[in-house]
mmCIF file of C-alpha atoms in Angstrom:
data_model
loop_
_atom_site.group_PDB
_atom_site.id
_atom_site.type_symbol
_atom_site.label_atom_id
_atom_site.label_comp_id
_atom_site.label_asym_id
_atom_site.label_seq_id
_atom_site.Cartn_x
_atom_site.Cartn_y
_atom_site.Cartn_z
ATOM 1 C CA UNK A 134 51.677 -20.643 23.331
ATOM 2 C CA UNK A 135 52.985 -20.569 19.619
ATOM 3 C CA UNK A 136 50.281 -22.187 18.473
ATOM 4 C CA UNK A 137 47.925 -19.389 19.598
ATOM 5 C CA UNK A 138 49.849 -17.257 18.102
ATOM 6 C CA UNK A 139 50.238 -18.878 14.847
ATOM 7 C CA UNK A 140 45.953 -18.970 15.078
ATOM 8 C CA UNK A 141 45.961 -15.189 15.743
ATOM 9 C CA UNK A 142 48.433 -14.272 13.055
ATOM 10 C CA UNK A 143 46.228 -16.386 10.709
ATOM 11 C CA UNK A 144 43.186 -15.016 12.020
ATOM 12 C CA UNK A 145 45.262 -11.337 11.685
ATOM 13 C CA UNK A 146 45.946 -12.488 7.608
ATOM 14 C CA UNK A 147 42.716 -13.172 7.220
ATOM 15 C CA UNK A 148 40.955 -10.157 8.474
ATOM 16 C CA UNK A 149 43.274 -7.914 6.216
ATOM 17 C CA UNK A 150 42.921 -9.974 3.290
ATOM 18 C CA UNK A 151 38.934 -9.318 3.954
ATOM 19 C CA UNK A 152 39.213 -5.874 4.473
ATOM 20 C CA UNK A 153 41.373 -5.466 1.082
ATOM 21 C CA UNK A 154 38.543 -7.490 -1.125
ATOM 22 C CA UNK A 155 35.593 -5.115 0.772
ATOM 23 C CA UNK A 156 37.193 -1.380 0.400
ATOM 24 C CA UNK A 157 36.713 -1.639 -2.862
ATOM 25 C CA UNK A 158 33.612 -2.398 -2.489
ATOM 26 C CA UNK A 159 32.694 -0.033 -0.418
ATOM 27 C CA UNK A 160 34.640 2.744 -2.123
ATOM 28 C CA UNK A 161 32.279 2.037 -5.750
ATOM 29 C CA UNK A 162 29.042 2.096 -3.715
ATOM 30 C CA UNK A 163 30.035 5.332 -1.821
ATOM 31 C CA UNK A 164 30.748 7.006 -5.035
ATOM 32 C CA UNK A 165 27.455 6.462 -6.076
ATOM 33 C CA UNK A 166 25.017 7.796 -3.719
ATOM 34 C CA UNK A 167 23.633 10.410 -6.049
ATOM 35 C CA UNK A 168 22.816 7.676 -9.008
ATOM 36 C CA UNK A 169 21.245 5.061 -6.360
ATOM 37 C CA UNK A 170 19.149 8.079 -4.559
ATOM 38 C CA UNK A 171 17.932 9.128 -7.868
ATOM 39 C CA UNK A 172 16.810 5.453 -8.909
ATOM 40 C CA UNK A 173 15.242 4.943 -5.700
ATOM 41 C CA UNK A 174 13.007 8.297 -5.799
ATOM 42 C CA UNK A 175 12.178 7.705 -9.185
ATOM 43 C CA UNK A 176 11.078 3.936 -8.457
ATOM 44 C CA UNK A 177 8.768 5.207 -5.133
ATOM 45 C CA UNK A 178 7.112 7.869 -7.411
ATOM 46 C CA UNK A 179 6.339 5.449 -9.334
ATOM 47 C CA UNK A 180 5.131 3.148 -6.982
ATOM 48 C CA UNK A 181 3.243 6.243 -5.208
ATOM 49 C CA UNK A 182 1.815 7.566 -8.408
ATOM 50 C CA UNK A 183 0.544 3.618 -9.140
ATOM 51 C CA UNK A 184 -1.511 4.018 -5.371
ATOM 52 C CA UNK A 185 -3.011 7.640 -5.813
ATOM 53 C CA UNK A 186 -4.816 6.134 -9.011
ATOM 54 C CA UNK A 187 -5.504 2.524 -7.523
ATOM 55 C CA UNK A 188 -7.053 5.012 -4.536
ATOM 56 C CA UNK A 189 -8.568 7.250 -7.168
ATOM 57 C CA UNK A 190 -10.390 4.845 -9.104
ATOM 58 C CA UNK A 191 -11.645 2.843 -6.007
ATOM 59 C CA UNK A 192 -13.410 5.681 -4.976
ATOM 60 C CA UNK A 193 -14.510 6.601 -7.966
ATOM 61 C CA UNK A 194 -16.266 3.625 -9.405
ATOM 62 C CA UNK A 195 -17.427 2.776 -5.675
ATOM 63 C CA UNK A 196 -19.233 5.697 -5.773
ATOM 64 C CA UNK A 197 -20.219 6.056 -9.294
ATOM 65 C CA UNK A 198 -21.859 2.131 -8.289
ATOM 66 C CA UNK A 199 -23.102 3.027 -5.191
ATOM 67 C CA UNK A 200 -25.001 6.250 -6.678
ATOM 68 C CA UNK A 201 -26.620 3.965 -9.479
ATOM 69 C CA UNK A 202 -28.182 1.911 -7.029
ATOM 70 C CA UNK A 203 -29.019 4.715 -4.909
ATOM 71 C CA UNK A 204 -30.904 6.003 -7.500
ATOM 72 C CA UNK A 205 -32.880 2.752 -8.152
ATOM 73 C CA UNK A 206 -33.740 2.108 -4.668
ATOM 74 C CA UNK A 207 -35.001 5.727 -4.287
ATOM 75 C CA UNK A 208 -37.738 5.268 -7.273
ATOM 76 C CA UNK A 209 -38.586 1.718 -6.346
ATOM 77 C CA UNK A 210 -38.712 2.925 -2.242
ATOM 78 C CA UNK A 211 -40.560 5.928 -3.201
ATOM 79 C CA UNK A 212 -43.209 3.774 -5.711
ATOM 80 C CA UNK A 213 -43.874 0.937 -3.045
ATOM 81 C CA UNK A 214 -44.463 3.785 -0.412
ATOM 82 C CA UNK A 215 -47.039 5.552 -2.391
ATOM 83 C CA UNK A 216 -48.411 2.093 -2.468
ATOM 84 C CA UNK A 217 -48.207 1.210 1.503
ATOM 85 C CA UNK A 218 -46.650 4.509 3.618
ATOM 86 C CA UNK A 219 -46.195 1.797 6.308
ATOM 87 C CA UNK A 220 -43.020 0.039 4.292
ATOM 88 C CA UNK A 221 -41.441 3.216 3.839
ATOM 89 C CA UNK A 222 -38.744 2.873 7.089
ATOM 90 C CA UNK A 223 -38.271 -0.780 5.508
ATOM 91 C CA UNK A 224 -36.700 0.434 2.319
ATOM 92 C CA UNK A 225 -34.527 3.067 3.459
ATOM 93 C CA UNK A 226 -32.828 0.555 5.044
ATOM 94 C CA UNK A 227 -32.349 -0.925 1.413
ATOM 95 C CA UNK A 228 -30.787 2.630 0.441
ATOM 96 C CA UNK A 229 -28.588 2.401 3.369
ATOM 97 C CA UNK A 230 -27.195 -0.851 2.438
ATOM 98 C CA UNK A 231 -26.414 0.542 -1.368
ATOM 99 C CA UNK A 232 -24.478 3.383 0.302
ATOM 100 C CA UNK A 233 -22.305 0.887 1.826
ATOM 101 C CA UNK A 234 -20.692 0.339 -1.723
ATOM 102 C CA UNK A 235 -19.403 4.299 -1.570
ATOM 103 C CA UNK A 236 -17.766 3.631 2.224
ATOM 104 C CA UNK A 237 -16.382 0.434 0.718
ATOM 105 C CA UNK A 238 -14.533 1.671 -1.600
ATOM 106 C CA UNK A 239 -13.420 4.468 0.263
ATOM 107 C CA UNK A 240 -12.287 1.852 2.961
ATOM 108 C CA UNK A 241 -10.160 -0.153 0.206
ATOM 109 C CA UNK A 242 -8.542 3.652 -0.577
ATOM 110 C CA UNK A 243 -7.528 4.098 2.938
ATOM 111 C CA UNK A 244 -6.196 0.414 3.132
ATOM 112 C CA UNK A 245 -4.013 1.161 -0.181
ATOM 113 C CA UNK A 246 -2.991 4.384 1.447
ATOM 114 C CA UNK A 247 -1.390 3.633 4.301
ATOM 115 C CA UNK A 248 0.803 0.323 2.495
#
């Protein structure tokens, strides 16, 4: 029986010896809040104003691509028609497939949006 209690007073020593090396501790990060808060908006601003242009210029050159070969297609679709009308449904399909860029990009925009 005295040797439990010898264990729980040590145990007891222990926890309060703990206790008196945390408060401190504790104490200096619970005067801060105001300093950390401010760090940690400023960082995800950052980090947020880093997405809206990875976002921005995915979209943008996407589009800015997919328009340039929109605009190819269309003369070379609209020449080979004039040509043979029968091919004509064949090569939309072509300017379909350069639109794709445009919802590409705009696919990698919503995929950096919602990390």
């Amino acid at each position: 029986m005295a040797r439990i209690r010898a264990t729980l007073l040590a145990l007891t020593i222990f926890t309060a010896i703990l206790a008196g090396m945390t408060l401190p501790i504790a104490a200096d990060v619970a005067a801060k809040p105001a300093q950390v808060q401010a760090a940690e908006t400023m960082a995800r601003a950052e980090i947020e104003i880093g997405k809206f242009l990875a976002m921005a210029l995915s979209v943008g050159i996407c589009s800015a691509a997919a328009g340039y070969a929109v605009g190819k297609i269309g003369v070379a679709a609209i020449a080979s028609a004039t040509e043979k009308p029968e091919i004509f449904g064949r090569t939309i399909i072509f300017a379909g497939l350069a639109e794709g860029i445009a919802i590409y990009g705009l696919l990698v925009a919503f995929l950096i949006w919602i990390t």
